[in-house]
Short mmCIF file of C-alpha atoms in Angstrom, two decimals:
data_model
loop_
_atom_site.label_atom_id
_atom_site.label_comp_id
_atom_site.label_asym_id
_atom_site.label_seq_id
_atom_site.Cartn_x
_atom_site.Cartn_y
_atom_site.Cartn_z
CA MET N 272 315.59 128.37 -75.85
CA PRO N 273 318.30 130.16 -78.07
CA ILE N 274 321.69 128.70 -78.45
CA GLN N 275 324.37 130.67 -76.73
CA THR N 276 326.25 131.64 -79.83
CA ALA N 277 326.54 135.35 -79.71
CA ALA N 278 328.06 138.79 -80.21
CA LEU N 279 331.15 138.83 -78.33
CA SER N 280 331.66 142.33 -78.66
CA GLY N 281 331.93 142.92 -74.87
CA MET N 282 334.52 140.44 -74.23
CA THR N 283 338.04 141.04 -73.67
CA PRO N 284 340.58 140.75 -76.66
CA ASP N 285 341.55 137.29 -75.46
CA LEU N 286 338.17 135.72 -75.89
CA SER N 287 335.41 137.31 -78.38
CA ARG N 288 333.34 136.01 -81.36
CA ARG N 289 335.89 137.47 -83.74
CA SER N 290 338.80 135.69 -81.91
CA LEU N 291 336.93 132.62 -81.31
CA LEU N 292 335.97 131.90 -84.56
CA ARG N 293 338.33 133.63 -86.83
CA ALA N 294 340.45 131.02 -88.92
CA GLY N 295 342.94 133.43 -90.37
CA ALA N 296 345.69 132.26 -88.15
CA LEU N 297 344.92 128.64 -88.94
CA PHE N 298 344.73 128.11 -92.68
CA ALA N 299 348.37 128.89 -93.50
CA GLY N 300 349.36 125.89 -91.07
CA GLY N 301 347.74 123.64 -93.85
CA ALA N 302 350.75 124.45 -96.44
CA ALA N 303 353.15 123.36 -93.25
CA LEU N 304 351.33 120.13 -92.83
CA SER N 305 351.37 119.55 -96.60
CA GLY N 306 354.97 119.44 -96.62
CA LEU N 307 355.54 116.29 -94.55
CA PRO N 308 357.46 113.72 -96.42
CA PHE N 309 355.94 110.73 -94.83
CA GLY N 310 357.94 107.76 -95.71
CA ARG N 311 356.58 104.82 -97.92
CA ALA N 312 357.68 102.27 -95.81
CA ALA N 313 356.09 103.35 -92.58
CA PHE N 314 353.34 101.03 -91.88
CA ALA N 315 352.96 101.46 -88.04
CA HIS N 316 349.60 103.29 -86.90
CA ASP N 317 351.50 105.54 -84.13
CA VAL N 318 354.83 106.81 -85.97
CA SER N 319 355.91 109.09 -82.94
CA GLU N 320 359.31 107.64 -82.91
CA ASP N 321 360.02 108.91 -86.67
CA TRP N 322 358.67 112.43 -85.73
CA ALA N 323 360.65 112.91 -82.45
CA ASN N 324 360.24 116.67 -82.30
CA VAL N 325 356.91 116.67 -83.53
CA ALA N 326 355.67 114.22 -80.86
CA ALA N 327 357.61 116.05 -77.95
CA LEU N 328 355.51 119.26 -79.24
CA ALA N 329 352.25 117.42 -78.72
CA ASP N 330 353.68 115.67 -75.33
CA LYS N 331 354.37 119.50 -74.22
CA TYR N 332 351.12 120.81 -74.63
CA VAL N 333 349.04 117.67 -73.26
CA SER N 334 351.44 116.82 -70.33
CA GLN N 335 351.58 120.40 -69.10
CA LYS N 336 347.69 120.48 -69.40
CA LYS N 337 347.77 123.35 -71.65
CA LEU N 338 345.40 121.36 -74.03
CA ALA N 339 343.34 118.16 -73.49
CA ASN N 340 344.93 116.65 -76.86
CA LEU N 341 346.87 117.35 -79.65
CA LEU N 342 347.06 114.72 -82.72
CA LEU N 343 348.61 114.98 -86.04
CA SER N 344 347.42 112.36 -88.58
CA PHE N 345 348.77 111.73 -92.21
CA GLY N 346 348.69 109.28 -94.67
CA TRP N 347 350.43 108.48 -98.16
CA ASP N 348 348.45 108.47 -101.27
CA GLN N 349 345.91 105.65 -101.12
CA GLN N 350 346.99 103.80 -98.09
CA PRO N 351 343.74 103.03 -96.14
CA HIS N 352 344.68 104.30 -92.84
CA ALA N 353 346.07 107.67 -91.78
CA HIS N 354 349.25 107.32 -89.20
CA THR N 355 349.47 109.64 -86.19
CA VAL N 356 351.66 111.44 -83.78
CA GLY N 357 350.73 112.75 -80.51
CA GLY N 358 347.52 112.01 -78.74
CA GLY N 359 346.07 113.01 -75.30
CA THR N 360 342.35 112.60 -73.83
CA LEU N 361 338.87 113.75 -74.79
CA ALA N 362 338.89 116.08 -71.71
CA LEU N 363 341.27 117.52 -69.19
CA GLY N 364 341.38 115.35 -66.28
CA LYS N 365 339.31 112.40 -68.07
CA PRO N 366 340.85 109.09 -68.84
CA ALA N 367 339.45 108.20 -72.38
CA LEU N 368 342.12 108.75 -75.02
CA VAL N 369 341.35 110.37 -78.51
CA ASP N 370 342.18 108.42 -81.58
CA GLU N 371 341.02 108.43 -85.11
CA ASN N 372 337.14 108.08 -84.21
CA SER N 373 337.16 110.87 -81.77
CA LEU N 374 334.86 113.74 -82.80
CA TYR N 375 336.23 117.37 -83.22
CA ARG N 376 334.45 120.74 -83.93
CA ILE N 377 336.39 121.44 -87.42
CA TYR N 378 334.33 124.77 -88.02
CA SER N 379 335.94 126.20 -91.28
CA MET N 380 337.33 122.83 -92.34
CA SER N 381 333.67 122.29 -93.32
CA LYS N 382 334.46 124.75 -96.12
CA PRO N 383 336.43 122.32 -98.60
CA ILE N 384 333.52 120.15 -98.29
CA THR N 385 330.93 122.58 -99.16
CA GLY N 386 333.03 123.85 -101.88
CA MET N 387 333.32 119.90 -103.47
CA ALA N 388 329.76 119.86 -103.11
CA THR N 389 329.51 122.80 -105.29
CA MET N 390 331.93 121.51 -107.74
CA ILE N 391 330.20 118.38 -108.01
CA LEU N 392 327.02 120.35 -109.30
CA ILE N 393 329.02 122.70 -111.57
CA ASP N 394 330.61 119.43 -112.93
CA GLU N 395 327.01 118.00 -113.54
CA GLY N 396 325.88 121.09 -115.56
CA LYS N 397 323.46 122.39 -112.84
CA LEU N 398 325.61 125.36 -111.68
CA GLY N 399 328.09 127.34 -113.70
CA LEU N 400 331.04 128.65 -112.01
CA ASP N 401 330.60 132.10 -113.25
CA GLN N 402 326.93 131.83 -113.32
CA PRO N 403 325.11 135.10 -111.35
CA VAL N 404 323.97 133.91 -107.89
CA HIS N 405 320.81 135.85 -108.45
CA GLU N 406 319.61 133.42 -111.15
CA ILE N 407 319.61 130.66 -108.50
CA LEU N 408 318.57 133.14 -105.53
CA PRO N 409 316.51 136.33 -106.84
CA ALA N 410 317.00 138.28 -103.75
CA PHE N 411 320.69 138.52 -104.73
CA ARG N 412 319.85 140.67 -107.87
CA ASP N 413 320.83 144.27 -107.43
CA MET N 414 322.98 144.33 -104.46
CA LYS N 415 324.28 147.39 -102.60
CA VAL N 416 327.66 148.05 -101.66
CA LEU N 417 328.95 150.28 -98.46
CA VAL N 418 330.71 153.16 -99.20
CA ASP N 419 332.73 152.50 -96.05
CA PRO N 420 332.81 148.77 -94.91
CA GLU N 421 332.54 149.98 -91.07
CA GLY N 422 329.99 152.92 -92.03
CA SER N 423 326.14 153.57 -92.11
CA LEU N 424 324.06 151.00 -93.97
CA ASP N 425 322.41 153.68 -95.71
CA ASP N 426 325.40 155.01 -97.21
CA THR N 427 325.50 152.97 -100.22
CA VAL N 428 326.27 152.62 -104.12
CA PRO N 429 325.06 150.01 -106.42
CA ALA N 430 327.02 146.74 -107.21
CA ASN N 431 328.89 147.13 -110.30
CA GLN N 432 328.31 143.59 -111.34
CA PRO N 433 326.65 140.41 -110.17
CA ILE N 434 327.89 137.83 -107.49
CA THR N 435 328.89 134.69 -109.08
CA ILE N 436 329.59 131.17 -107.75
CA ARG N 437 333.40 131.53 -108.35
CA MET N 438 333.33 134.71 -105.95
CA LEU N 439 331.24 132.62 -103.40
CA LEU N 440 333.76 129.83 -103.60
CA THR N 441 336.67 132.17 -103.27
CA HIS N 442 335.66 134.85 -100.58
CA THR N 443 335.66 137.48 -103.42
CA ALA N 444 331.90 138.33 -103.56
CA GLY N 445 332.39 141.39 -101.08
CA LEU N 446 329.85 139.77 -98.55
CA GLY N 447 330.23 140.28 -94.58
CA TYR N 448 330.72 138.00 -91.91
CA GLN N 449 329.87 138.40 -88.59
CA ILE N 450 333.23 137.46 -87.34
CA ILE N 451 335.23 139.82 -89.56
CA SER N 452 332.55 142.73 -90.26
CA LYS N 453 332.64 145.88 -87.80
CA GLY N 454 330.33 148.52 -87.06
CA PRO N 455 326.77 148.87 -88.07
CA LEU N 456 327.24 145.87 -90.68
CA GLN N 457 328.46 143.52 -87.65
CA LYS N 458 325.51 144.74 -85.68
CA ALA N 459 323.05 143.97 -88.44
CA PHE N 460 324.49 140.54 -88.78
CA ASN N 461 323.80 139.79 -85.08
CA ALA N 462 320.24 141.37 -85.11
CA GLN N 463 319.38 139.24 -88.09
CA GLY N 464 320.81 135.75 -86.64
CA LEU N 465 323.52 135.64 -89.35
CA ILE N 466 325.76 134.16 -87.01
CA GLY N 467 329.30 132.61 -87.87
CA GLY N 468 329.32 129.62 -85.81
CA ARG N 469 328.16 128.01 -82.80
CA VAL N 470 329.85 128.15 -79.81
CA SER N 471 328.23 126.45 -76.46
CA ARG N 472 325.11 125.75 -74.78
CA LEU N 473 326.31 127.47 -71.67
CA PRO N 474 326.36 131.23 -71.20
CA ILE N 475 329.85 132.52 -71.40
CA PRO N 476 330.39 135.62 -69.20
CA GLY N 477 330.17 139.02 -71.19
CA ILE N 478 329.04 137.06 -74.17
CA GLU N 479 325.38 138.57 -75.40
CA PRO N 480 323.24 135.60 -76.67
CA VAL N 481 322.20 136.05 -80.44
CA THR N 482 319.42 134.05 -81.76
CA PRO N 483 320.04 132.30 -84.91
CA ALA N 484 317.87 132.97 -88.11
CA PRO N 485 315.34 130.06 -88.26
CA GLY N 486 316.54 127.94 -90.99
CA LEU N 487 318.94 128.51 -94.10
CA ALA N 488 316.43 129.78 -96.48
CA VAL N 489 315.63 132.72 -94.22
CA TRP N 490 319.43 133.16 -93.08
CA ALA N 491 319.91 133.68 -96.90
CA ASP N 492 317.21 135.99 -97.52
CA ARG N 493 318.09 138.01 -94.50
CA LEU N 494 321.61 138.29 -96.13
CA ALA N 495 320.21 139.26 -99.33
CA GLU N 496 318.92 142.44 -97.50
CA LEU N 497 322.21 143.81 -96.28
CA PRO N 498 324.71 145.75 -98.38
CA LEU N 499 328.17 144.12 -99.16
CA MET N 500 331.44 145.24 -97.65
CA TYR N 501 333.19 145.54 -101.07
CA GLN N 502 332.26 145.75 -104.71
CA PRO N 503 332.22 142.08 -105.90
CA ALA N 504 335.54 140.81 -107.62
CA THR N 505 337.73 143.42 -106.14
CA ARG N 506 338.82 142.16 -102.99
CA TRP N 507 339.68 139.14 -100.98
CA SER N 508 337.64 139.23 -97.72
CA TYR N 509 336.98 136.07 -95.50
CA SER N 510 333.14 136.05 -95.27
CA CYS N 511 329.91 133.92 -94.85
CA SER N 512 329.76 133.16 -98.80
CA ILE N 513 330.53 129.42 -98.14
CA ASP N 514 327.61 129.20 -95.76
CA LEU N 515 325.42 130.89 -98.52
CA LEU N 516 326.65 128.20 -101.10
CA GLY N 517 324.73 125.79 -99.04
CA ARG N 518 321.41 127.60 -99.65
CA VAL N 519 322.36 127.56 -103.57
CA ILE N 520 323.30 123.76 -103.37
CA GLU N 521 319.84 123.25 -101.47
CA VAL N 522 318.00 125.00 -104.63
CA VAL N 523 319.72 123.63 -107.38
CA SER N 524 319.63 119.91 -105.99
CA GLY N 525 316.27 119.86 -104.44
CA MET N 526 317.58 118.56 -101.35
CA GLU N 527 318.41 119.97 -98.02
CA PHE N 528 322.05 120.94 -97.85
CA GLU N 529 322.96 118.36 -95.14
CA ALA N 530 321.09 115.49 -97.02
CA PHE N 531 323.20 116.48 -100.20
CA LEU N 532 326.55 116.26 -98.41
CA LYS N 533 325.52 113.06 -96.86
CA ALA N 534 324.24 111.47 -100.34
CA ARG N 535 326.97 113.04 -102.45
CA ILE N 536 329.83 113.04 -100.22
CA PHE N 537 329.85 111.40 -96.64
CA ASP N 538 328.23 108.12 -97.94
CA PRO N 539 330.22 107.55 -100.83
CA CYS N 540 333.76 108.59 -98.99
CA GLY N 541 332.49 106.20 -96.08
CA MET N 542 332.51 109.12 -93.85
CA THR N 543 330.03 107.78 -91.12
CA SER N 544 331.28 110.21 -88.15
CA THR N 545 330.66 113.71 -89.95
CA PHE N 546 327.42 115.52 -88.70
CA MET N 547 326.00 118.95 -88.01
CA GLN N 548 324.29 117.34 -85.03
CA VAL N 549 326.34 114.58 -83.39
CA PRO N 550 323.79 111.65 -82.32
CA ALA N 551 323.31 111.26 -78.70
CA SER N 552 324.85 107.74 -79.13
CA GLU N 553 327.86 109.22 -80.29
CA ALA N 554 328.28 111.94 -77.63
CA HIS N 555 330.87 109.69 -75.91
CA ARG N 556 333.43 110.52 -78.73
CA LEU N 557 333.00 114.00 -78.66
CA THR N 558 336.04 116.01 -77.22
CA ASP N 559 335.68 119.00 -74.85
CA ASN N 560 336.28 122.48 -76.44
CA TYR N 561 338.41 124.77 -74.36
CA GLY N 562 338.53 128.51 -74.23
CA ILE N 563 342.21 130.05 -73.32
CA VAL N 564 342.11 132.88 -70.99
CA GLY N 565 345.58 134.14 -69.60
CA GLY N 566 347.31 130.78 -70.71
CA THR N 567 344.61 128.77 -68.91
CA PRO N 568 342.22 126.58 -70.52
CA PHE N 569 338.53 126.25 -69.32
CA PRO N 570 335.94 124.30 -71.02
CA ILE N 571 333.47 126.54 -73.01
CA ASP N 572 331.79 123.16 -74.66
CA PRO N 573 331.87 120.06 -72.77
CA GLY N 574 331.48 117.01 -74.92
CA PRO N 575 328.70 115.60 -72.97
CA ALA N 576 326.81 118.97 -73.02
CA SER N 577 328.05 120.32 -76.13
CA VAL N 578 325.84 122.56 -78.60
CA PHE N 579 326.48 120.18 -81.47
CA LEU N 580 324.37 117.48 -79.91
CA ASP N 581 321.34 120.13 -80.56
CA PRO N 582 320.03 120.52 -84.03
CA PRO N 583 321.27 123.47 -85.73
CA GLU N 584 318.97 126.51 -86.80
CA VAL N 585 321.11 126.76 -89.56
CA ALA N 586 323.10 124.37 -91.59
CA ALA N 587 326.30 125.95 -91.80
CA GLY N 588 328.43 124.84 -94.79
CA GLY N 589 331.19 127.39 -93.50
CA GLY N 590 331.61 125.97 -90.03
CA GLY N 591 328.91 123.66 -88.94
CA LEU N 592 330.50 120.34 -89.04
CA VAL N 593 331.84 117.87 -86.56
CA SER N 594 334.08 114.88 -87.86
CA SER N 595 336.57 112.32 -86.75
CA PRO N 596 340.38 112.18 -88.07
CA LYS N 597 339.63 109.00 -89.82
CA ASP N 598 336.61 110.52 -91.57
CA TYR N 599 338.43 113.66 -92.62
CA ASP N 600 341.24 111.78 -93.84
CA ARG N 601 338.98 109.85 -96.23
CA PHE N 602 337.42 113.15 -97.70
CA LEU N 603 341.10 114.12 -98.52
CA ARG N 604 341.81 110.91 -99.69
CA MET N 605 339.30 110.86 -101.72
CA LEU N 606 340.73 114.38 -103.26
CA LEU N 607 344.15 112.78 -103.48
CA GLY N 608 342.23 109.91 -105.58
CA TYR N 609 341.22 112.61 -107.91
CA GLY N 610 337.20 112.06 -106.98
CA ARG N 611 337.74 108.14 -106.41
CA ILE N 612 338.15 106.07 -103.26
CA ASP N 613 338.10 102.40 -102.46
CA GLY N 614 337.00 102.12 -106.26
CA LYS N 615 334.02 104.37 -105.65
CA PHE N 616 333.15 107.33 -107.73
CA VAL N 617 332.40 110.45 -105.76
CA MET N 618 333.28 113.38 -108.21
CA SER N 619 334.99 113.87 -111.52
CA GLU N 620 338.68 114.05 -111.65
CA ASN N 621 338.48 117.45 -113.63
CA ALA N 622 335.78 118.90 -110.91
CA VAL N 623 338.60 117.95 -108.17
CA ARG N 624 341.63 119.66 -110.19
CA VAL N 625 339.27 122.65 -110.94
CA GLY N 626 338.10 122.70 -107.15
CA THR N 627 341.71 122.56 -105.68
CA SER N 628 343.12 125.09 -108.33
CA ASN N 629 343.27 128.86 -107.74
CA LEU N 630 340.03 130.21 -108.88
CA ILE N 631 340.00 133.88 -107.68
CA PRO N 632 339.11 136.23 -110.06
CA ALA N 633 341.83 138.09 -112.07
CA THR N 634 340.26 141.82 -110.96
CA VAL N 635 340.75 140.83 -107.23
CA ASP N 636 343.56 142.68 -105.09
CA LEU N 637 345.02 140.36 -102.80
CA LYS N 638 347.28 142.89 -101.29
CA GLY N 639 347.33 143.28 -97.40
CA SER N 640 344.82 139.96 -97.28
CA TRP N 641 345.27 136.47 -95.78
CA LEU N 642 346.06 135.23 -99.08
CA GLU N 643 348.60 137.68 -100.63
CA GLY N 644 350.96 135.60 -102.96
CA GLU N 645 348.76 132.55 -102.73
CA GLY N 646 345.33 131.33 -104.17
CA HIS N 647 342.10 130.11 -103.26
CA GLY N 648 339.75 127.33 -104.62
CA ALA N 649 336.77 125.91 -103.89
CA GLY N 650 336.48 126.55 -100.25
CA GLY N 651 340.02 126.25 -99.22
CA ARG N 652 343.59 127.91 -99.91
CA SER N 653 345.49 126.60 -102.95
CA LYS N 654 349.14 127.15 -103.50
CA GLY N 655 351.29 124.73 -105.76
CA SER N 656 350.60 121.39 -105.44
CA SER N 657 348.58 121.69 -101.91
CA PHE N 658 344.88 122.47 -100.70
CA GLY N 659 343.45 122.70 -97.49
CA TRP N 660 342.07 125.07 -94.77
CA GLY N 661 341.83 125.37 -90.84
CA GLY N 662 339.35 125.47 -88.55
CA ALA N 663 338.65 127.76 -85.31
CA ALA N 664 339.05 125.45 -82.78
CA GLY N 665 342.44 124.05 -83.79
CA THR N 666 341.91 121.60 -86.59
CA LEU N 667 343.89 121.73 -89.79
CA GLY N 668 343.50 119.56 -92.88
CA ALA N 669 345.47 119.57 -96.17
CA VAL N 670 346.36 117.42 -99.38
CA ASP N 671 349.51 117.79 -101.45
CA PHE N 672 349.02 116.08 -104.99
CA ASP N 673 352.76 116.24 -105.75
CA LEU N 674 353.81 114.35 -102.41
CA LYS N 675 350.63 112.53 -102.59
CA LEU N 676 350.13 113.28 -98.72
CA ARG N 677 347.14 113.99 -96.77
CA SER N 678 347.42 115.37 -93.34
CA CYS N 679 345.57 117.10 -90.31
CA LEU N 680 346.39 118.43 -87.01
CA TRP N 681 343.63 118.09 -84.43
CA THR N 682 342.83 119.69 -81.26
CA GLN N 683 340.36 121.70 -79.59
CA TYR N 684 340.84 125.14 -78.30
CA MET N 685 339.97 128.93 -78.89
CA PRO N 686 340.99 131.41 -80.00
CA SER N 687 343.50 130.18 -82.40
CA GLU N 688 346.45 132.70 -81.46
CA ALA N 689 346.21 131.82 -77.77
CA TYR N 690 348.98 129.27 -78.29
CA PRO N 691 351.96 129.61 -81.08
CA ILE N 692 351.34 125.80 -82.14
CA ARG N 693 351.46 126.44 -85.90
CA ASP N 694 354.87 128.20 -85.58
CA GLU N 695 356.14 125.48 -83.09
CA PHE N 696 354.90 122.92 -85.15
CA MET N 697 356.76 124.08 -88.26
CA ALA N 698 359.99 124.28 -86.34
CA ALA N 699 359.49 120.67 -84.95
CA MET N 700 358.82 119.60 -88.35
CA GLN N 701 362.05 120.83 -89.67
CA LYS N 702 364.29 119.54 -87.01
CA ASP N 703 362.64 116.01 -88.04
CA LEU N 704 363.35 116.47 -91.57
CA ALA N 705 366.99 117.57 -91.18
CA ALA N 706 367.28 114.52 -89.05
CA MET N 707 365.63 112.40 -91.43
CA ARG N 708 367.84 113.68 -94.24
CA ALA N 709 371.05 113.22 -92.06
CA ALA N 710 370.16 109.75 -91.39
CA LYS N 711 369.31 109.21 -95.04
CA LYS N 712 372.89 110.74 -96.06
CA ALA N 713 374.72 108.58 -93.49
CA ALA N 714 372.96 105.27 -94.93
CA ALA N 715 373.87 106.07 -98.27
#
């Protein structure tokens, strides 16, 4: 039975595939999170008292039943546990509380994980940062480019250069995306089952179901048959390129993509709760995901019947993972440790430094894009000393190497713009920071 993942073209502006899965409004919040000056002396696991305004924000959304949960987690340097503000329950009207072990659909927060998996192979000399992709996947040789990104698929010109690994890591390859492309290209993505992410087992009114491609290899081959939206290395355009890197990783490593992630990142990082398919034994930890229509939440993917309990047709490195606050914090902690955690080597310091730096080709025009004035590394936003990304269902994650801070925001709702949580969070954080500075000055 095909999973209801669909082409949301018939939905209202409040709820469509484009709005459900788009992460553009989310990733900028990672920068706000990375500015938290978490105190070295704070050892309590729940530190809501130190962040009164942030805690009040979380309480507002949860107590007014706008969301089932809103949990902020952050940790300092290599402290083993992240500290938390906020909370809530796994589902509205249910008693089970969320905590660091609850399971969330992280969607595009999968991208930095796939990016770092790619960096591991680059560091080992099995891939080159500027290696043409067609050397690994021959179907991507001699790509065509649409004259009009929203126009006829027959109106194309040859690509003026090959797609490289760097371009895939930074969304500068010119590839389309089911959740970004429009017109004939978007229809072709749907027809070929090149979905941008799973949403629900349940039929959602107005959403036409799309049958996903049968596996990552077929997905990649079908993608290669479609024209690019833009000439490679000329525009920054959010794309399915990180999903394609999953197939690159399979071919280069000789391992299935998720098996590679488990062996090379999840196991050495101690990430025991990160999956593309949530085991039935862990379903009790899975949050409900909500669609927000007219300010009212309704469950679009209840935890006990989640689509993420099913095996994915396509192992999506761009948006296919479920994880826990504890697990993702360990991934961020490994990055802050420049590739090491609890004395274990995961990746080299150089691979982390390069992967979290700005890798966008110099020929790319960022004007008018989400990243104007900023940078992009291996699957995540890079600006100054911070690196991170957000997920389409409300999650955010970032590290700041100067502050030695790792931080995340956890909740589950779609579309992201339904609530102004990120702006409100930034305002609440600034109030708390001002209070901390005043208290420090008074004590001096």
